[in-house]
mmCIF file with all atom_site columns, C-alpha atoms in Angstrom:
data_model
loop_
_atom_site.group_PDB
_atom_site.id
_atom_site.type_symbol
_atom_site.label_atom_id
_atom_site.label_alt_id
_atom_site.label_comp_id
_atom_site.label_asym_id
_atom_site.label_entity_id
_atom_site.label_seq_id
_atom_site.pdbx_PDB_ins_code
_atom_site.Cartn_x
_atom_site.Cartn_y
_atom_site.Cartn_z
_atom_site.occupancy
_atom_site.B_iso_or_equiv
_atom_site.pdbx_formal_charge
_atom_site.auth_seq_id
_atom_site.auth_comp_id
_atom_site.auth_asym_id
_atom_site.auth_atom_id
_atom_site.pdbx_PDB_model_num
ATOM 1   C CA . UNK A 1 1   ? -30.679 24.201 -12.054 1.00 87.00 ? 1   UNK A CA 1
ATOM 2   C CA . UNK A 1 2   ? -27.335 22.913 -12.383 1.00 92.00 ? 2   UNK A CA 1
ATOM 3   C CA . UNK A 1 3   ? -25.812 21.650 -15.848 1.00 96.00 ? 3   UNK A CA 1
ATOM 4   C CA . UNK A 1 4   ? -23.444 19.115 -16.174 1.00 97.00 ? 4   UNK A CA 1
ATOM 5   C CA . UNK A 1 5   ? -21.528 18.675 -20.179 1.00 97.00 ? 5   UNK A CA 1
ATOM 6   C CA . UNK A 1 6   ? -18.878 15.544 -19.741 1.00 98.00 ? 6   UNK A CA 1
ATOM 7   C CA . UNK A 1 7   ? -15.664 15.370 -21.931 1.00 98.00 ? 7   UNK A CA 1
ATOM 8   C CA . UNK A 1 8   ? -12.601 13.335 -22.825 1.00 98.00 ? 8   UNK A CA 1
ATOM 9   C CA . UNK A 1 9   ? -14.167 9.996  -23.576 1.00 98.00 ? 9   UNK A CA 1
ATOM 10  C CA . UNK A 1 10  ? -12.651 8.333  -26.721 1.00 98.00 ? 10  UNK A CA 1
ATOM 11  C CA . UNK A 1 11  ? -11.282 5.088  -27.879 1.00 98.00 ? 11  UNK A CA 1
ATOM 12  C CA . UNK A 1 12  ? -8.327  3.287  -26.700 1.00 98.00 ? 12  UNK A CA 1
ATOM 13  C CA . UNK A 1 13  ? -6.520  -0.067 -26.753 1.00 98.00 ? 13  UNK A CA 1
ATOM 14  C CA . UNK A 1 14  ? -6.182  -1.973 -23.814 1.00 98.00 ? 14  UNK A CA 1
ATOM 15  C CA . UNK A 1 15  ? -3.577  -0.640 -21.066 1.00 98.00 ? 15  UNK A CA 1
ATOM 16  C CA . UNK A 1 16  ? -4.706  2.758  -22.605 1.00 98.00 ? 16  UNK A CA 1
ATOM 17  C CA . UNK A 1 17  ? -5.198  6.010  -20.558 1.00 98.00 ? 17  UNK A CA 1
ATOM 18  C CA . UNK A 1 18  ? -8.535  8.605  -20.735 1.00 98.00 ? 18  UNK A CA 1
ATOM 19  C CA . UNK A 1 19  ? -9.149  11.235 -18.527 1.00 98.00 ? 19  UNK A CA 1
ATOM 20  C CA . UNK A 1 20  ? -12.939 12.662 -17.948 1.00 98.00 ? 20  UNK A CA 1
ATOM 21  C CA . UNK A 1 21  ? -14.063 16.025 -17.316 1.00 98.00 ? 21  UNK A CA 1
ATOM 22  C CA . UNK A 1 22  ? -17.462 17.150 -16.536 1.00 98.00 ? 22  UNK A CA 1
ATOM 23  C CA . UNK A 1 23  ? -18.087 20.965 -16.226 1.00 98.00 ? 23  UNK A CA 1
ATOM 24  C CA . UNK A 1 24  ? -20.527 22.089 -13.842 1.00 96.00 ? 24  UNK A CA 1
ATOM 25  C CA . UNK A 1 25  ? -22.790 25.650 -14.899 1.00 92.00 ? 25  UNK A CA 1
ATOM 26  C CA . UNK A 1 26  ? -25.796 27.064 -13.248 1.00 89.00 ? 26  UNK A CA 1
ATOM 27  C CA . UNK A 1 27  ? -24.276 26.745 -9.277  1.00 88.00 ? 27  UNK A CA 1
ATOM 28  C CA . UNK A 1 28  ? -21.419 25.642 -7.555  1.00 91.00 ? 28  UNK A CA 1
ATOM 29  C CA . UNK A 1 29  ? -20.628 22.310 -6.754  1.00 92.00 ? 29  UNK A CA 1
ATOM 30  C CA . UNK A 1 30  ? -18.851 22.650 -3.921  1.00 94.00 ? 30  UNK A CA 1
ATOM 31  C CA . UNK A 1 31  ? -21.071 21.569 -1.129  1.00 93.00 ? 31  UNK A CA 1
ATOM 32  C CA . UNK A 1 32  ? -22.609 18.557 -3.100  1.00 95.00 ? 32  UNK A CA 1
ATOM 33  C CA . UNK A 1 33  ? -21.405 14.902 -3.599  1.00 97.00 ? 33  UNK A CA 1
ATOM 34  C CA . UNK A 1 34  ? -20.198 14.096 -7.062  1.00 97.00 ? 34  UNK A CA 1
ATOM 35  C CA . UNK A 1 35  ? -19.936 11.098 -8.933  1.00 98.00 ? 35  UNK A CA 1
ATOM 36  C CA . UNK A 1 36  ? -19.187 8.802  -12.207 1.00 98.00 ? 36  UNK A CA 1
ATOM 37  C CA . UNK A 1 37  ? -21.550 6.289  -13.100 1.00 98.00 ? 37  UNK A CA 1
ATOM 38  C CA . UNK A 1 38  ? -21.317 3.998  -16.118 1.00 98.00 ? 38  UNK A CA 1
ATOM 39  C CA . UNK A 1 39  ? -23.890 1.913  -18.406 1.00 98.00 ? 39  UNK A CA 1
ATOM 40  C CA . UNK A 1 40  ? -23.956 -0.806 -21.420 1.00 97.00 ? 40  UNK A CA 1
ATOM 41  C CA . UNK A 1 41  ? -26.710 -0.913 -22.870 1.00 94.00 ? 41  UNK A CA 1
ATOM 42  C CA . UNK A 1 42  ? -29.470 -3.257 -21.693 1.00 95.00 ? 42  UNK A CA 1
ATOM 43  C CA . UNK A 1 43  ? -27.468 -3.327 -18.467 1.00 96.00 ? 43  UNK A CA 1
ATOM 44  C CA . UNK A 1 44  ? -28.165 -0.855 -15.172 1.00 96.00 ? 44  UNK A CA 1
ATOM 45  C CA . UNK A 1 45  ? -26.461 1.739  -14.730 1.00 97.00 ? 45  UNK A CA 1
ATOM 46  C CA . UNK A 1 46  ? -23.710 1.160  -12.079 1.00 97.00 ? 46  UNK A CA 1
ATOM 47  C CA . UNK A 1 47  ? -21.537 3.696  -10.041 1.00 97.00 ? 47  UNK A CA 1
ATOM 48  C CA . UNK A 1 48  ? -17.861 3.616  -10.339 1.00 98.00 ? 48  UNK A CA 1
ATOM 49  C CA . UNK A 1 49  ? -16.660 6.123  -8.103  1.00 98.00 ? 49  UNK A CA 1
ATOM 50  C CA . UNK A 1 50  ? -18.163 9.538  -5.788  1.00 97.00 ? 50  UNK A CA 1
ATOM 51  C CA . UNK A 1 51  ? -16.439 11.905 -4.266  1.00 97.00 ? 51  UNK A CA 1
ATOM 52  C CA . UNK A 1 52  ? -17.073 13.803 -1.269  1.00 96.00 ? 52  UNK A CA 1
ATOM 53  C CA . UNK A 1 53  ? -17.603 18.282 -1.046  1.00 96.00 ? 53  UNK A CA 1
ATOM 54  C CA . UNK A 1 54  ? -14.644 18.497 0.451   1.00 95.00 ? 54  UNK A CA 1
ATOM 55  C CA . UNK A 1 55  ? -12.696 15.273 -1.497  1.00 94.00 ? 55  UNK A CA 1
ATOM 56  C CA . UNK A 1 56  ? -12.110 14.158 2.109   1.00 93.00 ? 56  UNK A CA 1
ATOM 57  C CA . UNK A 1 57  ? -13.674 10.529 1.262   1.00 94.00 ? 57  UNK A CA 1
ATOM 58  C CA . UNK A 1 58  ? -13.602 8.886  -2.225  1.00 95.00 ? 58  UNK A CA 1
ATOM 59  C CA . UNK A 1 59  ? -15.090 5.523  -2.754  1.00 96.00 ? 59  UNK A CA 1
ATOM 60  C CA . UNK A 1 60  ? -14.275 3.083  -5.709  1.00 97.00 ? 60  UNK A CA 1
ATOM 61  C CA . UNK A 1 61  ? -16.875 0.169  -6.931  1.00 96.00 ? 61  UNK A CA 1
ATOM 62  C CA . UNK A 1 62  ? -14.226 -2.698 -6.674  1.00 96.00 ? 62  UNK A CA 1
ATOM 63  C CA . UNK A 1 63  ? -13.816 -2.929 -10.564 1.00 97.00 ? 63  UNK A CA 1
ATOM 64  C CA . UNK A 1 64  ? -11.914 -0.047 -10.773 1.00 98.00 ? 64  UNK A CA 1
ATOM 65  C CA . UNK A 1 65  ? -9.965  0.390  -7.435  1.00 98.00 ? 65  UNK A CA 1
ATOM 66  C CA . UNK A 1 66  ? -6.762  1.074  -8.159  1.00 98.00 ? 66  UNK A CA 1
ATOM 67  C CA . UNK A 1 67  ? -6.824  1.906  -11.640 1.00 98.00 ? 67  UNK A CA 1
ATOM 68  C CA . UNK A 1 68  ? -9.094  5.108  -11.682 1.00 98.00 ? 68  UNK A CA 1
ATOM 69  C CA . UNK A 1 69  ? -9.002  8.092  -9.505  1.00 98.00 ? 69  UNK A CA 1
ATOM 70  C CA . UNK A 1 70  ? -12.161 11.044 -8.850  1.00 98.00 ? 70  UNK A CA 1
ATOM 71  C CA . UNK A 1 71  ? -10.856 14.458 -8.316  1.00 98.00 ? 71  UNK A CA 1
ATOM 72  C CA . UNK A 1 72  ? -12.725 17.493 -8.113  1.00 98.00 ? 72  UNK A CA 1
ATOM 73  C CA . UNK A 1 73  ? -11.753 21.519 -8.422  1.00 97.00 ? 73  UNK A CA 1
ATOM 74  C CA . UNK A 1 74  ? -14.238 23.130 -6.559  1.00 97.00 ? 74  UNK A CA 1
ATOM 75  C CA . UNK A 1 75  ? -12.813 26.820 -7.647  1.00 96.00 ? 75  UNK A CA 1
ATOM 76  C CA . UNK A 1 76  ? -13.371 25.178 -11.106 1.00 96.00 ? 76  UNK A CA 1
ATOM 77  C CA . UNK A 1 77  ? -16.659 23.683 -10.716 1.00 97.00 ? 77  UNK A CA 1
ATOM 78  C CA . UNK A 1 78  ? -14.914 20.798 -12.661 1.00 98.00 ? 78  UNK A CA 1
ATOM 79  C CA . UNK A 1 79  ? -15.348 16.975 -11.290 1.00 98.00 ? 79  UNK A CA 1
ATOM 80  C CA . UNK A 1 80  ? -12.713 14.531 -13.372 1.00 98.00 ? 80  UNK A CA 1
ATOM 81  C CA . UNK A 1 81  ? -12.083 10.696 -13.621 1.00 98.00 ? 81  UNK A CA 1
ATOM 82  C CA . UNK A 1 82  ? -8.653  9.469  -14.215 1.00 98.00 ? 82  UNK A CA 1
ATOM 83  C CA . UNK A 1 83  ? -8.562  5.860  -15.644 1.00 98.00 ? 83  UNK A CA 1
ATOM 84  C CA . UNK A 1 84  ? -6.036  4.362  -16.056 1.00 98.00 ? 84  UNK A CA 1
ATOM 85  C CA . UNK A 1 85  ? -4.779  0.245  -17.159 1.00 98.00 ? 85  UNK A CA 1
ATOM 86  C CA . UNK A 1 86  ? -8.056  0.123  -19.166 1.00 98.00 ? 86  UNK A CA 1
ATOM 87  C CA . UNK A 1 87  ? -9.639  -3.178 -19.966 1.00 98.00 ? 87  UNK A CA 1
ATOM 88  C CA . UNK A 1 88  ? -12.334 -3.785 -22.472 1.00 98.00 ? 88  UNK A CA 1
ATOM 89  C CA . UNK A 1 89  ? -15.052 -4.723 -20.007 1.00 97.00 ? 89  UNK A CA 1
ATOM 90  C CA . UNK A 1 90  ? -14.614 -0.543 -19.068 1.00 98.00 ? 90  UNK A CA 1
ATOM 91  C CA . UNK A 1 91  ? -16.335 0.068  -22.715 1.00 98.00 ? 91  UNK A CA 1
ATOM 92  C CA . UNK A 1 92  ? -19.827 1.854  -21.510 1.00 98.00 ? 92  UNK A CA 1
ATOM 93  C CA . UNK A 1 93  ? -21.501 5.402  -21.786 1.00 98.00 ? 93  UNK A CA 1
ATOM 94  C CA . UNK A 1 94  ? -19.719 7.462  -18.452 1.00 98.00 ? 94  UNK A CA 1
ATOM 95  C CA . UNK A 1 95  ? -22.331 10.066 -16.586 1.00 98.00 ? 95  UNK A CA 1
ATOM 96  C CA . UNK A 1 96  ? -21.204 12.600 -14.299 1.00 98.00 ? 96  UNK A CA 1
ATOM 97  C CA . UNK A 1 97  ? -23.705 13.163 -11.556 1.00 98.00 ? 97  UNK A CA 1
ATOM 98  C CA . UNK A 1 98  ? -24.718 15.572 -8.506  1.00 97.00 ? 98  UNK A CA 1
ATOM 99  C CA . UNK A 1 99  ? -26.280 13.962 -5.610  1.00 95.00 ? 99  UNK A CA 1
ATOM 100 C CA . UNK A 1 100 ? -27.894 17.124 -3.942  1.00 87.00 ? 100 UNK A CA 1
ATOM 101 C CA . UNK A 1 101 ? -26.519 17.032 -0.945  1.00 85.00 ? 101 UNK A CA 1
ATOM 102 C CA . UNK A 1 102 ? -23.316 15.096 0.938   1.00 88.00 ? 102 UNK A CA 1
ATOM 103 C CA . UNK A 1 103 ? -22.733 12.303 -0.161  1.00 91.00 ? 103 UNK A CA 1
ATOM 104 C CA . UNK A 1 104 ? -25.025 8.480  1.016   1.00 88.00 ? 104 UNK A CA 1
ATOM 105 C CA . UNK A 1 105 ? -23.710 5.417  2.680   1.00 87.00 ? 105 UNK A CA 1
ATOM 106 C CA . UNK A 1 106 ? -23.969 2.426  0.751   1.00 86.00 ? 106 UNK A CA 1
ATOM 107 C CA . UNK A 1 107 ? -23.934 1.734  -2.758  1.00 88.00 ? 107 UNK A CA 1
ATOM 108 C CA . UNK A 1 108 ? -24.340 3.878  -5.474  1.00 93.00 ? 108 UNK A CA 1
ATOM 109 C CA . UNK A 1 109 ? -27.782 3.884  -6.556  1.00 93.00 ? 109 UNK A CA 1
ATOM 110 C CA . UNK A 1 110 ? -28.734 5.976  -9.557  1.00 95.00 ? 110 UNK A CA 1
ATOM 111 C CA . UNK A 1 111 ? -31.958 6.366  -9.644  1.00 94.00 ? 111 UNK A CA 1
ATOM 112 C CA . UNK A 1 112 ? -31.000 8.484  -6.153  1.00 93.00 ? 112 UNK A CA 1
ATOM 113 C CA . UNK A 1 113 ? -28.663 11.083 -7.911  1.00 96.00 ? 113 UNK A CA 1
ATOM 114 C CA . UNK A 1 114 ? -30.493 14.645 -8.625  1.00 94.00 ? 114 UNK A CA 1
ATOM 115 C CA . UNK A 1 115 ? -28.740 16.038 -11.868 1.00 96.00 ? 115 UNK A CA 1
ATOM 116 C CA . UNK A 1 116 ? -27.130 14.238 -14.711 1.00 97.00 ? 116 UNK A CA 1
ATOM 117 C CA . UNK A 1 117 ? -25.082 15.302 -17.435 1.00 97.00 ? 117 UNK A CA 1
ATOM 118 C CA . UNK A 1 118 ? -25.571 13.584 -21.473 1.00 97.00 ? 118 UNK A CA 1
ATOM 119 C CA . UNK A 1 119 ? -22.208 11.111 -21.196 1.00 97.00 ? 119 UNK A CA 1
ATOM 120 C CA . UNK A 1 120 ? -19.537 9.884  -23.072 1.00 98.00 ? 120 UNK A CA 1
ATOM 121 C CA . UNK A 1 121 ? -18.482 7.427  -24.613 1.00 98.00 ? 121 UNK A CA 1
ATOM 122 C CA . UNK A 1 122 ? -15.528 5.020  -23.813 1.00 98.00 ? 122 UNK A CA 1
ATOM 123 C CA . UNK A 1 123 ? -14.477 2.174  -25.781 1.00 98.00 ? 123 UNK A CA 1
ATOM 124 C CA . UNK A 1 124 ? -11.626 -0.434 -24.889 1.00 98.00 ? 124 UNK A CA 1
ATOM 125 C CA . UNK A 1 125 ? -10.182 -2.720 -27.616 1.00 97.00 ? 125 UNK A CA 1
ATOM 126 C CA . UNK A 1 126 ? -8.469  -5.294 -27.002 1.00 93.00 ? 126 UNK A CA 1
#
């Protein structure tokens, strides 16, 4: 069963920079969709950007487009989320996730997504 450990969260000032990692053990990654999802608490858990196996397609939830980028190293096993221009409403608890297969049409729904890592934290002050 695959593990997922996320890194690089942290606490910046707005306009700030972060860069998230999540490591992959257990199997490769390669042939599955990958993805960031974010949550505040007492709020749902929202998707903010997948990536495709081959990171042919990447798709951005309209918040972020623009100012984040998904990447993947498949040799690596490593998924990553660039974010740049943060604002404070991007403060939240960041989850890498594995889909289990290519990736869905449609939105992002978590409750869909197979394997989760334990998150990190972002906060942006203002």
């Amino acid at each position: 069963q695959v593990q997922l450990v996320e890194s690089g969260g942290g606490s910046v000032q707005t306009g700030g920079s972060l860069r998230l990692s999540c490591v992959a053990s257990e199997e490769p990654i390669g042939t599955y969709c990958m993805g960031w999802f974010r949550q505040v608490a007492g709020k749902e858990r929202e998707g903010v950007a997948r990536i495709w196996p081959d990171s042919s397609i990447k798709y951005y939830h309209e918040s972020v487009k623009g100012r984040f980028t998904i990447s993947r190293d498949n040799n690596e096993n490593t998924l990553y989320l660039q974010m740049n221009s943060l604002i404070p409403e991007d403060t939240a608890m960041y989850y890498c996730a594995l889909y289990g297969g290519g990736c869905p049409d449609g939105p992002m729904v978590w409750r869909k997504w197979r394997f989760w890592g334990q998150g990190t934290q972002v906060t942006v002050s203002s």
